[in-house]
Amino acid sequence: MTTQTRPAADLALFAFDIWPDGRAEPARDTALDGPGALRWRHFELNDPALRDWAAAHLPAIPADALVQPETRPRCDIYDDGLILNLRGVNLNPGADVDEMVSLRLWVTAHAIVSVRVRRVFALDDVRERTLAGEAPPDVGAFLALLLQGLAHRTRDVVLDLEAEIERLEDGYELEDTIDHRALKAPRRAVIRLLRYMTPQRDALVNLLELETPLLTAQNHAALREPINLMILATEALQAQKSRLEALHDHADARSANELGRNSYALSIVAAVFLPLGFLTGLFGVNVAGMPGLDWPWAFALLTGALVISGVLSVVLLKWLRLL
């Protein structure tokens, strides 16, 4: 089915025309702009109509940015619009939260085009507000509301990781030991979250510092709080990574100490029994001329000599401060 033969409503997951008072109604055509103050059109990345629609309605670079299979967070001005790639924690059923979901945005003064790969719950919040007649009246308010949802969910995940790390630290302090396997999941989660949260922090700081007619002073004030939450979450993740590395180092040191103590104990035992083994091996040879073969007290004498040798070995090790 081609783009031309599909109904207009099928060209996106949803599309709204939004008025300054927060009213919204479904868009009636496939144009980029609508009759209201703002038109918001939302796509699935795997929609076969997306590429043709973007090529027909958007500049080449933003159109290509929206359909990229892999993205990293970015914030770039292009002509009269804004290319914005964001990441959010993955709260979809059966998914790991650290497999962050991507959201691609092209924003102009009167249009927003958003593209997702998997469900983004923060975007669902904006849609629910829109359906309830409380739509954001301009692009700045839209971005502030979207970032608020992303930031709060990210903060909750980071707080959960914080609690888990504190539990591991308390366990180490109480038991002086830690299971390497217990560190695997939180370390992986923190590393994977930081992979996108670090460049996202930079992109959001860039967004906050932009001087563009797309964002008013009121918009900047509304954006500051969710962006600050994102920055704090990133800094918390960096601190958690260091704490997990310290726990891992402590666990390695504990294992090395235990291995060293075991090796030392084996060395002491070997040092004590080495002369004893030599003597028993020497007197155990079955050749002519071995003394004591016909003397009934020979075995008792040999046993006593072995005991004395063992005691002398222990005394010598203590004197050398090796025991």
PDB file of C-alpha atoms in Angstrom:
ATOM      1  CA  MET A   1       0.000   0.000   0.000  1.00  0.00           C
ATOM      2  CA  THR A   2       1.535   3.334  -1.017  1.00  0.00           C
ATOM      3  CA  THR A   3       1.487   6.574   0.882  1.00  0.00           C
ATOM      4  CA  GLN A   4      -0.949   8.088  -1.602  1.00  0.00           C
ATOM      5  CA  THR A   5      -3.596   5.356  -1.170  1.00  0.00           C
ATOM      6  CA  ARG A   6      -3.523   5.232   2.624  1.00  0.00           C
ATOM      7  CA  PRO A   7      -6.072   7.270   4.586  1.00  0.00           C
ATOM      8  CA  ALA A   8      -4.669  10.407   6.185  1.00  0.00           C
ATOM      9  CA  ALA A   9      -5.304   9.046   9.685  1.00  0.00           C
ATOM     10  CA  ASP A  10      -3.100   6.017   8.914  1.00  0.00           C
ATOM     11  CA  LEU A  11      -0.030   8.124   8.169  1.00  0.00           C
ATOM     12  CA  ALA A  12       0.794   8.359  11.886  1.00  0.00           C
ATOM     13  CA  LEU A  13      -0.042   6.668  15.166  1.00  0.00           C
ATOM     14  CA  PHE A  14      -1.890   9.863  15.969  1.00  0.00           C
ATOM     15  CA  ALA A  15      -1.952  13.502  14.888  1.00  0.00           C
ATOM     16  CA  PHE A  16      -3.440  16.494  16.708  1.00  0.00           C
ATOM     17  CA  ASP A  17      -4.137  20.102  15.881  1.00  0.00           C
ATOM     18  CA  ILE A  18      -3.625  22.081  19.099  1.00  0.00           C
ATOM     19  CA  TRP A  19      -4.958  25.548  19.930  1.00  0.00           C
ATOM     20  CA  PRO A  20      -3.443  28.045  22.416  1.00  0.00           C
ATOM     21  CA  ASP A  21      -6.159  27.327  25.006  1.00  0.00           C
ATOM     22  CA  GLY A  22      -5.187  23.630  25.182  1.00  0.00           C
ATOM     23  CA  ARG A  23      -7.974  22.323  22.965  1.00  0.00           C
ATOM     24  CA  ALA A  24      -7.000  19.632  20.484  1.00  0.00           C
ATOM     25  CA  GLU A  25      -8.654  17.644  17.719  1.00  0.00           C
ATOM     26  CA  PRO A  26      -7.403  15.002  15.299  1.00  0.00           C
ATOM     27  CA  ALA A  27      -5.602  16.351  12.247  1.00  0.00           C
ATOM     28  CA  ARG A  28      -7.651  16.044   9.058  1.00  0.00           C
ATOM     29  CA  ASP A  29      -4.865  15.939   6.482  1.00  0.00           C
ATOM     30  CA  THR A  30      -1.231  14.927   6.057  1.00  0.00           C
ATOM     31  CA  ALA A  31       0.277  18.425   5.934  1.00  0.00           C
ATOM     32  CA  LEU A  32       3.038  19.399   8.310  1.00  0.00           C
ATOM     33  CA  ASP A  33       1.198  22.462   9.694  1.00  0.00           C
ATOM     34  CA  GLY A  34      -2.456  22.732  10.613  1.00  0.00           C
ATOM     35  CA  PRO A  35      -5.100  25.347  11.351  1.00  0.00           C
ATOM     36  CA  GLY A  36      -4.265  25.516  15.069  1.00  0.00           C
ATOM     37  CA  ALA A  37      -1.282  26.979  16.856  1.00  0.00           C
ATOM     38  CA  LEU A  38       0.540  23.647  16.762  1.00  0.00           C
ATOM     39  CA  ARG A  39       0.261  20.354  14.895  1.00  0.00           C
ATOM     40  CA  TRP A  40       1.734  17.249  16.523  1.00  0.00           C
ATOM     41  CA  ARG A  41       2.197  14.141  14.431  1.00  0.00           C
ATOM     42  CA  HIS A  42       3.591  10.918  15.954  1.00  0.00           C
ATOM     43  CA  PHE A  43       4.991   7.948  13.977  1.00  0.00           C
ATOM     44  CA  GLU A  44       6.349   4.475  14.512  1.00  0.00           C
ATOM     45  CA  LEU A  45       9.832   4.131  13.036  1.00  0.00           C
ATOM     46  CA  ASN A  46       8.885   0.940  11.188  1.00  0.00           C
ATOM     47  CA  ASP A  47       5.919   2.630   9.460  1.00  0.00           C
ATOM     48  CA  PRO A  48       6.646   2.191   5.729  1.00  0.00           C
ATOM     49  CA  ALA A  49       4.926   5.523   5.010  1.00  0.00           C
ATOM     50  CA  LEU A  50       7.186   7.511   7.297  1.00  0.00           C
ATOM     51  CA  ARG A  51      10.180   7.877   4.982  1.00  0.00           C
ATOM     52  CA  ASP A  52       8.098   9.079   2.015  1.00  0.00           C
ATOM     53  CA  TRP A  53       6.072  11.457   4.180  1.00  0.00           C
ATOM     54  CA  ALA A  54       9.194  12.927   5.795  1.00  0.00           C
ATOM     55  CA  ALA A  55      10.913  13.355   2.435  1.00  0.00           C
ATOM     56  CA  ALA A  56       7.861  15.156   1.071  1.00  0.00           C
ATOM     57  CA  HIS A  57       7.240  17.490   4.013  1.00  0.00           C
ATOM     58  CA  LEU A  58      10.579  18.070   5.794  1.00  0.00           C
ATOM     59  CA  PRO A  59      14.045  19.344   4.848  1.00  0.00           C
ATOM     60  CA  ALA A  60      16.402  16.561   3.831  1.00  0.00           C
ATOM     61  CA  ILE A  61      18.588  16.520   6.969  1.00  0.00           C
ATOM     62  CA  PRO A  62      15.728  16.447   9.532  1.00  0.00           C
ATOM     63  CA  ALA A  63      13.871  13.912   7.376  1.00  0.00           C
ATOM     64  CA  ASP A  64      16.920  11.643   7.402  1.00  0.00           C
ATOM     65  CA  ALA A  65      17.465  12.168  11.152  1.00  0.00           C
ATOM     66  CA  LEU A  66      13.940  10.973  11.924  1.00  0.00           C
ATOM     67  CA  VAL A  67      14.339   7.632  10.134  1.00  0.00           C
ATOM     68  CA  GLN A  68      17.821   6.643  11.356  1.00  0.00           C
ATOM     69  CA  PRO A  69      17.771   3.090  12.798  1.00  0.00           C
ATOM     70  CA  GLU A  70      20.235   4.009  15.573  1.00  0.00           C
ATOM     71  CA  THR A  71      20.536   7.361  17.291  1.00  0.00           C
ATOM     72  CA  ARG A  72      22.360   9.041  20.128  1.00  0.00           C
ATOM     73  CA  PRO A  73      21.025  12.041  22.074  1.00  0.00           C
ATOM     74  CA  ARG A  74      21.500  15.312  20.225  1.00  0.00           C
ATOM     75  CA  CYS A  75      20.141  18.857  20.037  1.00  0.00           C
ATOM     76  CA  ASP A  76      20.837  20.805  16.850  1.00  0.00           C
ATOM     77  CA  ILE A  77      19.310  23.860  15.241  1.00  0.00           C
ATOM     78  CA  TYR A  78      18.570  23.447  11.538  1.00  0.00           C
ATOM     79  CA  ASP A  79      17.062  26.364   9.605  1.00  0.00           C
ATOM     80  CA  ASP A  80      13.921  27.371  11.495  1.00  0.00           C
ATOM     81  CA  GLY A  81      13.587  24.099  13.378  1.00  0.00           C
ATOM     82  CA  LEU A  82      15.204  21.900  15.986  1.00  0.00           C
ATOM     83  CA  ILE A  83      16.463  18.310  15.675  1.00  0.00           C
ATOM     84  CA  LEU A  84      16.202  16.629  19.056  1.00  0.00           C
ATOM     85  CA  ASN A  85      16.980  12.993  19.877  1.00  0.00           C
ATOM     86  CA  LEU A  86      16.137  11.823  23.393  1.00  0.00           C
ATOM     87  CA  ARG A  87      16.350   8.628  25.431  1.00  0.00           C
ATOM     88  CA  GLY A  88      14.134   7.386  28.251  1.00  0.00           C
ATOM     89  CA  VAL A  89      14.236   4.412  30.582  1.00  0.00           C
ATOM     90  CA  ASN A  90      12.492   1.387  29.137  1.00  0.00           C
ATOM     91  CA  LEU A  91       9.382   0.587  31.184  1.00  0.00           C
ATOM     92  CA  ASN A  92       7.814  -1.680  28.572  1.00  0.00           C
ATOM     93  CA  PRO A  93       6.713  -5.095  29.913  1.00  0.00           C
ATOM     94  CA  GLY A  94       9.444  -7.720  29.756  1.00  0.00           C
ATOM     95  CA  ALA A  95      12.189  -5.182  28.963  1.00  0.00           C
ATOM     96  CA  ASP A  96      15.192  -4.103  31.021  1.00  0.00           C
ATOM     97  CA  VAL A  97      14.945  -0.490  32.158  1.00  0.00           C
ATOM     98  CA  ASP A  98      18.534   0.145  31.044  1.00  0.00           C
ATOM     99  CA  GLU A  99      17.614  -0.680  27.420  1.00  0.00           C
ATOM    100  CA  MET A 100      16.704   2.954  26.905  1.00  0.00           C
ATOM    101  CA  VAL A 101      13.978   3.773  24.410  1.00  0.00           C
ATOM    102  CA  SER A 102      14.697   6.381  21.742  1.00  0.00           C
ATOM    103  CA  LEU A 103      12.562   9.308  20.652  1.00  0.00           C
ATOM    104  CA  ARG A 104      13.314  11.407  17.566  1.00  0.00           C
ATOM    105  CA  LEU A 105      11.845  14.898  17.234  1.00  0.00           C
ATOM    106  CA  TRP A 106      11.668  17.578  14.574  1.00  0.00           C
ATOM    107  CA  VAL A 107      10.288  20.795  16.019  1.00  0.00           C
ATOM    108  CA  THR A 108       9.311  24.061  14.325  1.00  0.00           C
ATOM    109  CA  ALA A 109       7.266  26.989  15.609  1.00  0.00           C
ATOM    110  CA  HIS A 110       3.976  25.379  14.497  1.00  0.00           C
ATOM    111  CA  ALA A 111       4.770  21.669  14.081  1.00  0.00           C
ATOM    112  CA  ILE A 112       6.143  18.733  16.037  1.00  0.00           C
ATOM    113  CA  VAL A 113       7.004  15.410  14.426  1.00  0.00           C
ATOM    114  CA  SER A 114       7.913  12.633  16.848  1.00  0.00           C
ATOM    115  CA  VAL A 115       9.099   9.128  15.975  1.00  0.00           C
ATOM    116  CA  ARG A 116       9.460   6.211  18.359  1.00  0.00           C
ATOM    117  CA  VAL A 117      10.807   2.661  18.138  1.00  0.00           C
ATOM    118  CA  ARG A 118       9.126   1.360  21.290  1.00  0.00           C
ATOM    119  CA  ARG A 119       6.497   2.845  23.544  1.00  0.00           C
ATOM    120  CA  VAL A 120       7.636   5.959  25.413  1.00  0.00           C
ATOM    121  CA  PHE A 121       5.481   6.431  28.506  1.00  0.00           C
ATOM    122  CA  ALA A 122       6.459  10.071  28.938  1.00  0.00           C
ATOM    123  CA  LEU A 123       5.050  10.743  25.470  1.00  0.00           C
ATOM    124  CA  ASP A 124       1.860   8.914  26.440  1.00  0.00           C
ATOM    125  CA  ASP A 125       1.501  11.393  29.315  1.00  0.00           C
ATOM    126  CA  VAL A 126       1.562  14.276  26.833  1.00  0.00           C
ATOM    127  CA  ARG A 127      -1.018  12.530  24.666  1.00  0.00           C
ATOM    128  CA  GLU A 128      -3.319  11.950  27.640  1.00  0.00           C
ATOM    129  CA  ARG A 129      -3.076  15.620  28.588  1.00  0.00           C
ATOM    130  CA  THR A 130      -3.869  16.521  24.992  1.00  0.00           C
ATOM    131  CA  LEU A 131      -6.915  14.233  24.897  1.00  0.00           C
ATOM    132  CA  ALA A 132      -8.085  15.767  28.180  1.00  0.00           C
ATOM    133  CA  GLY A 133      -8.055  19.267  26.667  1.00  0.00           C
ATOM    134  CA  GLU A 134      -4.854  20.319  28.464  1.00  0.00           C
ATOM    135  CA  ALA A 135      -2.471  20.197  25.513  1.00  0.00           C
ATOM    136  CA  PRO A 136       0.773  22.203  25.675  1.00  0.00           C
ATOM    137  CA  PRO A 137       0.081  25.435  23.759  1.00  0.00           C
ATOM    138  CA  ASP A 138       3.523  25.789  22.160  1.00  0.00           C
ATOM    139  CA  VAL A 139       6.630  23.753  21.372  1.00  0.00           C
ATOM    140  CA  GLY A 140       8.469  24.938  24.491  1.00  0.00           C
ATOM    141  CA  ALA A 141       5.644  23.781  26.760  1.00  0.00           C
ATOM    142  CA  PHE A 142       5.494  20.495  24.839  1.00  0.00           C
ATOM    143  CA  LEU A 143       9.216  19.859  25.373  1.00  0.00           C
ATOM    144  CA  ALA A 144       9.008  20.813  29.054  1.00  0.00           C
ATOM    145  CA  LEU A 145       6.120  18.404  29.645  1.00  0.00           C
ATOM    146  CA  LEU A 146       7.867  15.614  27.723  1.00  0.00           C
ATOM    147  CA  LEU A 147      11.179  16.112  29.538  1.00  0.00           C
ATOM    148  CA  GLN A 148       9.391  16.193  32.881  1.00  0.00           C
ATOM    149  CA  GLY A 149       7.987  12.718  32.224  1.00  0.00           C
ATOM    150  CA  LEU A 150      11.355  11.395  31.033  1.00  0.00           C
ATOM    151  CA  ALA A 151      13.232  12.949  33.977  1.00  0.00           C
ATOM    152  CA  HIS A 152      10.894  11.692  36.698  1.00  0.00           C
ATOM    153  CA  ARG A 153      10.959   8.122  35.394  1.00  0.00           C
ATOM    154  CA  THR A 154      14.730   8.237  35.053  1.00  0.00           C
ATOM    155  CA  ARG A 155      15.039   9.571  38.596  1.00  0.00           C
ATOM    156  CA  ASP A 156      12.896   6.699  39.934  1.00  0.00           C
ATOM    157  CA  VAL A 157      15.107   4.106  38.220  1.00  0.00           C
ATOM    158  CA  VAL A 158      18.268   5.772  39.525  1.00  0.00           C
ATOM    159  CA  LEU A 159      16.828   5.808  43.056  1.00  0.00           C
ATOM    160  CA  ASP A 160      16.074   2.076  42.784  1.00  0.00           C
ATOM    161  CA  LEU A 161      19.681   1.456  41.754  1.00  0.00           C
ATOM    162  CA  GLU A 162      20.849   3.629  44.653  1.00  0.00           C
ATOM    163  CA  ALA A 163      18.887   1.488  47.116  1.00  0.00           C
ATOM    164  CA  GLU A 164      20.315  -1.709  45.643  1.00  0.00           C
ATOM    165  CA  ILE A 165      23.885  -0.409  45.844  1.00  0.00           C
ATOM    166  CA  GLU A 166      23.380   0.702  49.447  1.00  0.00           C
ATOM    167  CA  ARG A 167      22.124  -2.800  50.276  1.00  0.00           C
ATOM    168  CA  LEU A 168      25.266  -4.290  48.739  1.00  0.00           C
ATOM    169  CA  GLU A 169      27.472  -1.852  50.652  1.00  0.00           C
ATOM    170  CA  ASP A 170      25.703  -2.608  53.941  1.00  0.00           C
ATOM    171  CA  GLY A 171      26.108  -6.325  53.295  1.00  0.00           C
ATOM    172  CA  TYR A 172      29.811  -5.877  52.689  1.00  0.00           C
ATOM    173  CA  GLU A 173      30.259  -3.866  55.887  1.00  0.00           C
ATOM    174  CA  LEU A 174      28.370  -6.450  57.964  1.00  0.00           C
ATOM    175  CA  GLU A 175      29.807  -9.638  56.469  1.00  0.00           C
ATOM    176  CA  ASP A 176      33.116  -8.355  55.070  1.00  0.00           C
ATOM    177  CA  THR A 177      32.412 -10.273  51.876  1.00  0.00           C
ATOM    178  CA  ILE A 178      30.381  -9.834  48.713  1.00  0.00           C
ATOM    179  CA  ASP A 179      29.290 -12.103  45.904  1.00  0.00           C
ATOM    180  CA  HIS A 180      30.652 -11.016  42.521  1.00  0.00           C
ATOM    181  CA  ARG A 181      27.417 -12.223  40.911  1.00  0.00           C
ATOM    182  CA  ALA A 182      25.397  -9.723  42.974  1.00  0.00           C
ATOM    183  CA  LEU A 183      27.355  -6.877  41.365  1.00  0.00           C
ATOM    184  CA  LYS A 184      26.753  -7.993  37.781  1.00  0.00           C
ATOM    185  CA  ALA A 185      23.199  -6.689  37.258  1.00  0.00           C
ATOM    186  CA  PRO A 186      23.596  -3.204  38.815  1.00  0.00           C
ATOM    187  CA  ARG A 187      26.968  -2.651  37.125  1.00  0.00           C
ATOM    188  CA  ARG A 188      25.496  -3.530  33.735  1.00  0.00           C
ATOM    189  CA  ALA A 189      22.464  -1.303  34.331  1.00  0.00           C
ATOM    190  CA  VAL A 190      24.570   1.702  35.367  1.00  0.00           C
ATOM    191  CA  ILE A 191      26.979   1.331  32.436  1.00  0.00           C
ATOM    192  CA  ARG A 192      24.184   0.976  29.891  1.00  0.00           C
ATOM    193  CA  LEU A 193      22.268   3.935  31.313  1.00  0.00           C
ATOM    194  CA  LEU A 194      25.367   6.126  31.283  1.00  0.00           C
ATOM    195  CA  ARG A 195      25.960   5.243  27.644  1.00  0.00           C
ATOM    196  CA  TYR A 196      23.026   7.484  26.702  1.00  0.00           C
ATOM    197  CA  MET A 197      22.548   9.638  29.785  1.00  0.00           C
ATOM    198  CA  THR A 198      25.945  11.304  29.453  1.00  0.00           C
ATOM    199  CA  PRO A 199      25.434  12.585  25.872  1.00  0.00           C
ATOM    200  CA  GLN A 200      21.792  13.354  26.714  1.00  0.00           C
ATOM    201  CA  ARG A 201      22.930  15.611  29.559  1.00  0.00           C
ATOM    202  CA  ASP A 202      25.123  17.518  27.100  1.00  0.00           C
ATOM    203  CA  ALA A 203      22.292  17.763  24.568  1.00  0.00           C
ATOM    204  CA  LEU A 204      19.853  19.069  27.178  1.00  0.00           C
ATOM    205  CA  VAL A 205      22.329  21.638  28.467  1.00  0.00           C
ATOM    206  CA  ASN A 206      22.674  22.767  24.851  1.00  0.00           C
ATOM    207  CA  LEU A 207      18.877  22.983  24.590  1.00  0.00           C
ATOM    208  CA  LEU A 208      18.704  25.117  27.709  1.00  0.00           C
ATOM    209  CA  GLU A 209      21.337  27.491  26.370  1.00  0.00           C
ATOM    210  CA  LEU A 210      19.789  27.875  22.902  1.00  0.00           C
ATOM    211  CA  GLU A 211      18.806  31.340  21.805  1.00  0.00           C
ATOM    212  CA  THR A 212      15.991  30.613  19.390  1.00  0.00           C
ATOM    213  CA  PRO A 213      12.542  32.091  18.762  1.00  0.00           C
ATOM    214  CA  LEU A 214      11.165  28.581  19.335  1.00  0.00           C
ATOM    215  CA  LEU A 215      11.692  28.960  23.085  1.00  0.00           C
ATOM    216  CA  THR A 216      10.503  31.886  25.168  1.00  0.00           C
ATOM    217  CA  ALA A 217      11.904  32.953  28.533  1.00  0.00           C
ATOM    218  CA  GLN A 218       8.960  31.179  30.164  1.00  0.00           C
ATOM    219  CA  ASN A 219       9.818  28.032  28.210  1.00  0.00           C
ATOM    220  CA  HIS A 220      13.419  28.183  29.421  1.00  0.00           C
ATOM    221  CA  ALA A 221      12.196  28.468  33.014  1.00  0.00           C
ATOM    222  CA  ALA A 222       9.896  25.459  32.577  1.00  0.00           C
ATOM    223  CA  LEU A 223      12.675  23.412  30.935  1.00  0.00           C
ATOM    224  CA  ARG A 224      15.219  24.152  33.654  1.00  0.00           C
ATOM    225  CA  GLU A 225      13.728  21.854  36.314  1.00  0.00           C
ATOM    226  CA  PRO A 226      13.428  18.594  34.276  1.00  0.00           C
ATOM    227  CA  ILE A 227      16.830  19.217  32.698  1.00  0.00           C
ATOM    228  CA  ASN A 228      18.299  19.719  36.159  1.00  0.00           C
ATOM    229  CA  LEU A 229      16.752  16.399  37.217  1.00  0.00           C
ATOM    230  CA  MET A 230      18.378  14.716  34.210  1.00  0.00           C
ATOM    231  CA  ILE A 231      21.757  16.222  35.097  1.00  0.00           C
ATOM    232  CA  LEU A 232      21.431  15.088  38.714  1.00  0.00           C
ATOM    233  CA  ALA A 233      20.460  11.591  37.577  1.00  0.00           C
ATOM    234  CA  THR A 234      23.526  11.423  35.339  1.00  0.00           C
ATOM    235  CA  GLU A 235      25.806  12.577  38.153  1.00  0.00           C
ATOM    236  CA  ALA A 236      24.220  10.014  40.478  1.00  0.00           C
ATOM    237  CA  LEU A 237      24.855   7.271  37.917  1.00  0.00           C
ATOM    238  CA  GLN A 238      28.503   8.305  37.633  1.00  0.00           C
ATOM    239  CA  ALA A 239      28.825   8.150  41.434  1.00  0.00           C
ATOM    240  CA  GLN A 240      27.113   4.746  41.457  1.00  0.00           C
ATOM    241  CA  LYS A 241      29.535   3.467  38.849  1.00  0.00           C
ATOM    242  CA  SER A 242      32.466   4.485  41.078  1.00  0.00           C
ATOM    243  CA  ARG A 243      30.868   2.877  44.127  1.00  0.00           C
ATOM    244  CA  LEU A 244      30.254  -0.369  42.263  1.00  0.00           C
ATOM    245  CA  GLU A 245      33.853  -0.364  41.024  1.00  0.00           C
ATOM    246  CA  ALA A 246      35.007   0.108  44.621  1.00  0.00           C
ATOM    247  CA  LEU A 247      32.830  -2.795  45.752  1.00  0.00           C
ATOM    248  CA  HIS A 248      34.218  -4.920  42.936  1.00  0.00           C
ATOM    249  CA  ASP A 249      37.770  -4.008  43.950  1.00  0.00           C
ATOM    250  CA  HIS A 250      37.002  -4.882  47.577  1.00  0.00           C
ATOM    251  CA  ALA A 251      35.552  -8.217  46.491  1.00  0.00           C
ATOM    252  CA  ASP A 252      38.643  -8.934  44.371  1.00  0.00           C
ATOM    253  CA  ALA A 253      40.927  -7.971  47.263  1.00  0.00           C
ATOM    254  CA  ARG A 254      38.950 -10.204  49.621  1.00  0.00           C
ATOM    255  CA  SER A 255      39.250 -13.143  47.225  1.00  0.00           C
ATOM    256  CA  ALA A 256      42.969 -12.478  46.754  1.00  0.00           C
ATOM    257  CA  ASN A 257      43.492 -12.350  50.529  1.00  0.00           C
ATOM    258  CA  GLU A 258      41.652 -15.616  51.035  1.00  0.00           C
ATOM    259  CA  LEU A 259      43.662 -17.233  48.258  1.00  0.00           C
ATOM    260  CA  GLY A 260      46.876 -15.856  49.779  1.00  0.00           C
ATOM    261  CA  ARG A 261      46.002 -17.199  53.236  1.00  0.00           C
ATOM    262  CA  ASN A 262      45.188 -20.615  51.822  1.00  0.00           C
ATOM    263  CA  SER A 263      48.411 -20.674  49.828  1.00  0.00           C
ATOM    264  CA  TYR A 264      50.373 -19.594  52.907  1.00  0.00           C
ATOM    265  CA  ALA A 265      48.813 -22.363  55.012  1.00  0.00           C
ATOM    266  CA  LEU A 266      49.690 -24.930  52.356  1.00  0.00           C
ATOM    267  CA  SER A 267      53.241 -23.580  52.235  1.00  0.00           C
ATOM    268  CA  ILE A 268      53.612 -23.941  56.033  1.00  0.00           C
ATOM    269  CA  VAL A 269      52.310 -27.493  55.933  1.00  0.00           C
ATOM    270  CA  ALA A 270      54.688 -28.305  53.094  1.00  0.00           C
ATOM    271  CA  ALA A 271      57.616 -26.752  54.985  1.00  0.00           C
ATOM    272  CA  VAL A 272      56.875 -28.892  58.065  1.00  0.00           C
ATOM    273  CA  PHE A 273      56.354 -32.147  56.216  1.00  0.00           C
ATOM    274  CA  LEU A 274      59.135 -31.731  53.643  1.00  0.00           C
ATOM    275  CA  PRO A 275      61.941 -33.061  55.908  1.00  0.00           C
ATOM    276  CA  LEU A 276      59.596 -35.703  57.276  1.00  0.00           C
ATOM    277  CA  GLY A 277      58.807 -36.866  53.777  1.00  0.00           C
ATOM    278  CA  PHE A 278      62.474 -36.939  52.922  1.00  0.00           C
ATOM    279  CA  LEU A 279      63.319 -39.106  55.940  1.00  0.00           C
ATOM    280  CA  THR A 280      60.444 -41.532  55.439  1.00  0.00           C
ATOM    281  CA  GLY A 281      61.337 -41.812  51.769  1.00  0.00           C
ATOM    282  CA  LEU A 282      64.973 -42.411  52.568  1.00  0.00           C
ATOM    283  CA  PHE A 283      64.293 -45.097  55.170  1.00  0.00           C
ATOM    284  CA  GLY A 284      61.596 -46.670  53.065  1.00  0.00           C
ATOM    285  CA  VAL A 285      63.953 -47.876  50.334  1.00  0.00           C
ATOM    286  CA  ASN A 286      64.188 -51.642  50.159  1.00  0.00           C
ATOM    287  CA  VAL A 287      67.914 -52.184  49.517  1.00  0.00           C
ATOM    288  CA  ALA A 288      70.631 -54.072  51.305  1.00  0.00           C
ATOM    289  CA  GLY A 289      72.551 -52.239  54.008  1.00  0.00           C
ATOM    290  CA  MET A 290      69.567 -50.315  55.469  1.00  0.00           C
ATOM    291  CA  PRO A 291      70.396 -49.859  59.213  1.00  0.00           C
ATOM    292  CA  GLY A 292      68.048 -51.165  61.878  1.00  0.00           C
ATOM    293  CA  LEU A 293      66.505 -53.974  59.873  1.00  0.00           C
ATOM    294  CA  ASP A 294      67.339 -56.495  62.612  1.00  0.00           C
ATOM    295  CA  TRP A 295      67.003 -54.172  65.646  1.00  0.00           C
ATOM    296  CA  PRO A 296      63.532 -54.204  67.286  1.00  0.00           C
ATOM    297  CA  TRP A 297      63.770 -50.570  68.492  1.00  0.00           C
ATOM    298  CA  ALA A 298      64.637 -49.144  65.067  1.00  0.00           C
ATOM    299  CA  PHE A 299      61.044 -48.142  64.189  1.00  0.00           C
ATOM    300  CA  ALA A 300      60.538 -46.401  67.548  1.00  0.00           C
ATOM    301  CA  LEU A 301      63.778 -44.506  67.077  1.00  0.00           C
ATOM    302  CA  LEU A 302      62.790 -43.438  63.569  1.00  0.00           C
ATOM    303  CA  THR A 303      59.370 -42.298  64.790  1.00  0.00           C
ATOM    304  CA  GLY A 304      60.924 -40.264  67.570  1.00  0.00           C
ATOM    305  CA  ALA A 305      63.379 -38.696  65.129  1.00  0.00           C
ATOM    306  CA  LEU A 306      60.469 -37.718  62.858  1.00  0.00           C
ATOM    307  CA  VAL A 307      58.592 -36.121  65.775  1.00  0.00           C
ATOM    308  CA  ILE A 308      61.680 -34.188  66.834  1.00  0.00           C
ATOM    309  CA  SER A 309      62.258 -33.094  63.227  1.00  0.00           C
ATOM    310  CA  GLY A 310      58.671 -31.862  62.963  1.00  0.00           C
ATOM    311  CA  VAL A 311      58.937 -29.925  66.238  1.00  0.00           C
ATOM    312  CA  LEU A 312      62.236 -28.386  65.180  1.00  0.00           C
ATOM    313  CA  SER A 313      60.669 -27.333  61.849  1.00  0.00           C
ATOM    314  CA  VAL A 314      57.822 -25.580  63.670  1.00  0.00           C
ATOM    315  CA  VAL A 315      60.255 -23.885  66.077  1.00  0.00           C
ATOM    316  CA  LEU A 316      62.405 -22.745  63.170  1.00  0.00           C
ATOM    317  CA  LEU A 317      59.385 -21.284  61.333  1.00  0.00           C
ATOM    318  CA  LYS A 318      58.320 -19.411  64.477  1.00  0.00           C
ATOM    319  CA  TRP A 319      61.841 -18.109  64.999  1.00  0.00           C
ATOM    320  CA  LEU A 320      61.881 -16.858  61.400  1.00  0.00           C
ATOM    321  CA  ARG A 321      58.420 -15.299  62.056  1.00  0.00           C
ATOM    322  CA  LEU A 322      56.888 -17.271  59.240  1.00  0.00           C
ATOM    323  CA  LEU A 323      54.323 -18.910  61.499  1.00  0.00           C
TER     324      LEU A 323
END
